[in-house]
Structure formats: C-alpha cells, structure tokens
CSV table of C-alpha atoms in Angstrom, one decimal:
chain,number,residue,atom,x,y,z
A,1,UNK,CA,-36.9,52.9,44.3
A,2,UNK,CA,-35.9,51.6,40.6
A,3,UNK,CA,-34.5,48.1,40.3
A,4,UNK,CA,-33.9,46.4,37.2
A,5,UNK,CA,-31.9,42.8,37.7
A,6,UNK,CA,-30.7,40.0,35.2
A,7,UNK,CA,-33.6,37.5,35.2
A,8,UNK,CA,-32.9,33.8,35.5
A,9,UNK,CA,-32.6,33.3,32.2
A,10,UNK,CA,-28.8,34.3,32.4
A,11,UNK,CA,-28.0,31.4,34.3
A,12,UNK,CA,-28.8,27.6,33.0
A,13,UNK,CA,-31.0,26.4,30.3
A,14,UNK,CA,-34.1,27.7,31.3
A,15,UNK,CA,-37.8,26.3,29.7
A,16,UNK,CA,-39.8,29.2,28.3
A,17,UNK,CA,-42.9,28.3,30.7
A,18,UNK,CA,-40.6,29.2,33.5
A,19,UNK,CA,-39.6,32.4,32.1
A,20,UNK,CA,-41.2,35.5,33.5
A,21,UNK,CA,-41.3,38.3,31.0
A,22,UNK,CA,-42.3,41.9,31.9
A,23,UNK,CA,-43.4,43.3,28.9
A,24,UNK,CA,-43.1,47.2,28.7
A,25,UNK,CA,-44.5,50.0,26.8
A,26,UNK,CA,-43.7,53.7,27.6
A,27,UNK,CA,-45.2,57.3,26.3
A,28,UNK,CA,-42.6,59.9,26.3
A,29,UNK,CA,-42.6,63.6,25.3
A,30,UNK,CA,-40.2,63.5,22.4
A,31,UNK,CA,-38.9,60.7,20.7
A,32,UNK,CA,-35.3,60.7,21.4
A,33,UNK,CA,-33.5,60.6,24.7
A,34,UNK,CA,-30.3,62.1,23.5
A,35,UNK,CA,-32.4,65.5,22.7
A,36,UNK,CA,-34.4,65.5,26.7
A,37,UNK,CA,-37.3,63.3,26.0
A,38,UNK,CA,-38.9,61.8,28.9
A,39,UNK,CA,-41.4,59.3,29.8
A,40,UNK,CA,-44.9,60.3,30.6
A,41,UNK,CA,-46.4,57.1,30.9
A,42,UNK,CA,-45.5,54.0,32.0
A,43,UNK,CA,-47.1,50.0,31.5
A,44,UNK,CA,-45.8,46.5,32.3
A,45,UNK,CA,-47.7,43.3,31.7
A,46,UNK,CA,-46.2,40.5,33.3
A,47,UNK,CA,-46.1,37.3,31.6
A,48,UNK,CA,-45.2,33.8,32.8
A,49,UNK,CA,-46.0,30.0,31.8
A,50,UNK,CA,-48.5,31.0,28.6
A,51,UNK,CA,-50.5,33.6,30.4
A,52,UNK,CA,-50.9,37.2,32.3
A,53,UNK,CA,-50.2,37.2,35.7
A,54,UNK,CA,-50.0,40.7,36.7
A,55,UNK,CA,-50.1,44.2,35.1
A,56,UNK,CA,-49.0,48.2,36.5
A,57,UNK,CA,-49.5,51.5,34.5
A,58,UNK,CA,-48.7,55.1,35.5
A,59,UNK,CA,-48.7,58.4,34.6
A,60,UNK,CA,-45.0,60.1,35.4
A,61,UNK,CA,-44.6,63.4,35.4
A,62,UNK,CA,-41.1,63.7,34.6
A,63,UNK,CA,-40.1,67.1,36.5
A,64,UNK,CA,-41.0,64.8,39.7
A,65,UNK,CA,-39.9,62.2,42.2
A,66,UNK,CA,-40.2,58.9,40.1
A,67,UNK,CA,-42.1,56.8,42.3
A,68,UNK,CA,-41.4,53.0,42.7
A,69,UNK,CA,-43.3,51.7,39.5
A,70,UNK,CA,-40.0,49.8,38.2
A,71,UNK,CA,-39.4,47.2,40.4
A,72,UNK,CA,-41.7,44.8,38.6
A,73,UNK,CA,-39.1,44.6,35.9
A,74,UNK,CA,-36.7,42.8,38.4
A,75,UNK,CA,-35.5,39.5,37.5
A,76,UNK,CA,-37.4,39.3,34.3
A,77,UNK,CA,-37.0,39.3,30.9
A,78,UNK,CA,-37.6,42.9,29.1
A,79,UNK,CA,-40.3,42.5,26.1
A,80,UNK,CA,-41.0,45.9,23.9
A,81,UNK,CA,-42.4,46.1,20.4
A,82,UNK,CA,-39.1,48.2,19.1
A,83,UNK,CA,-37.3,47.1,22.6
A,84,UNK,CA,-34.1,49.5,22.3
A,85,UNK,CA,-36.9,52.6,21.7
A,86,UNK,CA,-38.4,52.1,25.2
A,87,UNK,CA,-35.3,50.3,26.6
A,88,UNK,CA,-33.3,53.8,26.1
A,89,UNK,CA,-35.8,55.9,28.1
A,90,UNK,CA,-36.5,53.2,30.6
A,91,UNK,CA,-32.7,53.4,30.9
A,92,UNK,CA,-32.0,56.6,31.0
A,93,UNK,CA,-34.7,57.2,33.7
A,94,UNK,CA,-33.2,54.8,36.1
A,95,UNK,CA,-29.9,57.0,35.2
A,96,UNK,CA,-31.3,59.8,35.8
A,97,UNK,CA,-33.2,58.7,39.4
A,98,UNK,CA,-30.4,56.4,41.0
A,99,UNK,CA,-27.6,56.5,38.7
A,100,UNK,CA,-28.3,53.2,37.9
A,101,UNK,CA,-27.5,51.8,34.2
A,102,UNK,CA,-29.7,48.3,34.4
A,103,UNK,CA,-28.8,45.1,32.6
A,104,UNK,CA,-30.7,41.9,31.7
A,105,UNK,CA,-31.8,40.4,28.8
A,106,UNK,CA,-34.0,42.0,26.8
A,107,UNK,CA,-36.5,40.5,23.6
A,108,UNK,CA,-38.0,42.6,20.7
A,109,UNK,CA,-41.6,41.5,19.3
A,110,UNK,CA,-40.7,43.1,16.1
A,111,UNK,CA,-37.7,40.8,15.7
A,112,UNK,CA,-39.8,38.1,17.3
A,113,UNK,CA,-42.2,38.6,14.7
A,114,UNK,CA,-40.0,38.4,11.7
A,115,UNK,CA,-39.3,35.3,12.6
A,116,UNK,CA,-42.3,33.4,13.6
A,117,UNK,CA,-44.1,35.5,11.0
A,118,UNK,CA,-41.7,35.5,7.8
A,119,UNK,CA,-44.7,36.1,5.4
A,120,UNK,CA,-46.2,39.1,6.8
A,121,UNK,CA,-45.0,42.1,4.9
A,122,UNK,CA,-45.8,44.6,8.0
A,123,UNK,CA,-44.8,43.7,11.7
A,124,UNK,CA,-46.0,47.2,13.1
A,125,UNK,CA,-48.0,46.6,16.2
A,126,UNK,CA,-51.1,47.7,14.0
A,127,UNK,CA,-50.3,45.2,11.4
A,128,UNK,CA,-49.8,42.3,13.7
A,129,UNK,CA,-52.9,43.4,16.1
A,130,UNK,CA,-54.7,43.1,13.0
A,131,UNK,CA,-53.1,39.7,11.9
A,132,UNK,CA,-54.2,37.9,15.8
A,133,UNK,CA,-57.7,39.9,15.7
A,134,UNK,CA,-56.2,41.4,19.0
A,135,UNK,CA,-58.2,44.8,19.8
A,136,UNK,CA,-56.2,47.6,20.9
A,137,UNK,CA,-58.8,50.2,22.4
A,138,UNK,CA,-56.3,53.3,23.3
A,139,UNK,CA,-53.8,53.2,20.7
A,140,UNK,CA,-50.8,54.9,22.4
A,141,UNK,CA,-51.5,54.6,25.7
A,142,UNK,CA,-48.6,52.3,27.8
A,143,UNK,CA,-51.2,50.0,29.0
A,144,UNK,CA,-53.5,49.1,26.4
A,145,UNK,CA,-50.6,48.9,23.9
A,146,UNK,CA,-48.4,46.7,26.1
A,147,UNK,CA,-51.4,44.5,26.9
A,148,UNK,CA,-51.7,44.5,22.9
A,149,UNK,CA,-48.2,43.5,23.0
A,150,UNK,CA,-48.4,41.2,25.8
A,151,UNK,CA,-50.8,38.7,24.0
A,152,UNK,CA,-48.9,38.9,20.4
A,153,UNK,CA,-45.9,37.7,22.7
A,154,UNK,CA,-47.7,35.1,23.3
A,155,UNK,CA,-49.1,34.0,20.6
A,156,UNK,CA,-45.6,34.2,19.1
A,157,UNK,CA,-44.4,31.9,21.4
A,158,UNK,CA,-46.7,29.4,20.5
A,159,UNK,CA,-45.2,29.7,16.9
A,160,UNK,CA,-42.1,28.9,18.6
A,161,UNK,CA,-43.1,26.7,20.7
A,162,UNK,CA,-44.6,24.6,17.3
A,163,UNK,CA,-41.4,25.6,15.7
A,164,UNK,CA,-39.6,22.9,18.5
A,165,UNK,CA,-38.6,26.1,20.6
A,166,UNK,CA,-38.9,25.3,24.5
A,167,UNK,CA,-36.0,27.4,25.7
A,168,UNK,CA,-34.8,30.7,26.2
A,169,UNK,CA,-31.5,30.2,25.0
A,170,UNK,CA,-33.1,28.2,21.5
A,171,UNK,CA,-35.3,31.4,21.7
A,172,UNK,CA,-32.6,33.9,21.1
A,173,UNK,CA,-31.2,31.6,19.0
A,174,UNK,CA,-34.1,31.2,16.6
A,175,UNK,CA,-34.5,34.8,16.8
A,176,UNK,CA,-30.9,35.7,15.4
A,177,UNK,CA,-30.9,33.3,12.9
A,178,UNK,CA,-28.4,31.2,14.5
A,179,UNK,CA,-29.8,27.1,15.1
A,180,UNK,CA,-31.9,27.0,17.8
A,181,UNK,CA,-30.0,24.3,19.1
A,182,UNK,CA,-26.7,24.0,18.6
A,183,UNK,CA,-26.5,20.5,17.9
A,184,UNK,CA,-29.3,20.3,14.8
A,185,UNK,CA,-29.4,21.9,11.5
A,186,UNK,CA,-31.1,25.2,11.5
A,187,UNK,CA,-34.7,25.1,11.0
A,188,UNK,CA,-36.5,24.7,7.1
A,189,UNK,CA,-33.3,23.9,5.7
A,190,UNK,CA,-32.2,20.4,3.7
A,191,UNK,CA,-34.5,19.0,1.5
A,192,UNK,CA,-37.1,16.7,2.5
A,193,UNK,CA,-38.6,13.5,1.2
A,194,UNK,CA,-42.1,12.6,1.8
C-alpha cells in the first residue's frame, strides 16, 4: 500500500520542532524516469523536534509487487539532497503501483544549503558531509546517504533556527529568498550601526 499525504505544515503556521520531515534517498537503475529508470533501493529517516526518531530502508526489485515501504512518508514533509531527482521516481512509483500522483510539500538540502551556507563554494552531499565532519560509510546506498542527509538537515536548521527561523512557512521563505517574515526586512540587509 503507497500513501503519500500533505503534512501539517499546509495548514496554519506551524513551529519547525513540530514538524515531522521524512527525509528520503532512493537508488535507481538509470537516472532518468522519462527513459524506464526505476528504484532499487529505498531509505527514509524520519526527523522531528531536532532529532531522529525512526528510520526504514529496502531493497525493491522493480519487476515486483512494491511492498508497503511508503507509508512513512504520510503527513510529513519530503527532504532529499536534489529533492525533484528522487521526488520524480518516488512519484512515478506510486504512479506506477496505485495510480496515485502524491502531493505535499517538499524541501531540498541543496537549496537549503545555499542558504544557510552562502560561502561554501560546493553543496554536494560530499562537500557538505565533509564541511559537518558527518561520516558517510556506504556512499550510494539509500540509507547511509539519507542518514548523511538527515543530520546535515539538521544541522541546517539550526542555522536557521540562529538565523530567527522557527517556522515552516519563514522556512520556505528564507529558502526562496523571499523575507522570512513578511512583516520584517529580509535578512543581512540595511546597514547597521554598532
């Protein structure tokens, strides 16, 4: 059974300690879904209030039954280092199982990381694994790689959180560009006097 739902976070202003973030990494046999590639391998490390609470990988062959590894997406947020890469085949396996095109909201580490990490030239998930001092022991494998990922989102927030970030709607926000609140000034703009 794959189910993917909006998380809460669609709703009302919602504090990012309250947000529950399933953060995904899949191994596929090609790299584009357009020409048949499929996912091999699937991983999702689930993150709430600063911390890992739970985590699932799986093989998946993909001439088979998929079994019912997705549902620990529902009602949370989608984090991927390149989200629309494994977004696309997550997608197009839910398509291809239940005829089911899934929605939510969705947050990319890479664009997270251009922002809480302006100066840093790289934003690979080599480059910023080696910028935390986080240890990846099987590089592309789903779960050591979304673990990987799963403690850069982290530490990411806590840039954002130092950054006066404490919602998920200042967090999309601040990750566009756009003010994170509305109401103030961007952040780092105006001139200062000390």
């Amino acid at each position: 059974m794959w189910r993917l739902t909006a998380a809460e976070v669609d709703s009302d202003r919602v504090p990012l300690s309250r947000v529950r973030f399933a953060v995904v990494d899949v191994e596929t046999t090609g790299s584009s879904v357009s020409r048949g590639a499929r996912v091999v391998e699937f991983s999702a490390v689930l993150v709430q209030g600063g911390g890992v609470t739970d985590e699932f990988t799986t093989l998946v062959n993909p001439d088979a039954w998929i079994p019912r590894w997705v549902t620990c997406l529902e009602g949370r947020v989608f984090v991927a280092h390149n989200v629309a890469f494994d977004w696309r085949f997550v997608s197009e396996e839910l398509r291809l199982a239940r005829s089911v095109v899934p929605e939510g909201p969705r947050l990319c580490t890479v664009k997270l990381a251009r922002r809480a990490l302006p100066g840093l030239r790289r934003r690979g998930l080599d480059s910023l694994a080696r910028y935390y001092d986080v240890v990846i022991e099987n590089r592309h494998r789903a779960g050591d790689d979304a673990r990987a990922t799963a403690v850069l989102l982290l530490r990411m927030l806590e840039v954002a959180d130092r950054q006066g970030i404490r919602y998920w709607d200042q967090l999309e926000n601040w990750i566009a560009g756009r003010p994170a609140d509305p109401a103030l000034p961007p952040l780092g703009t105006g001139t200062m006097h000390v």
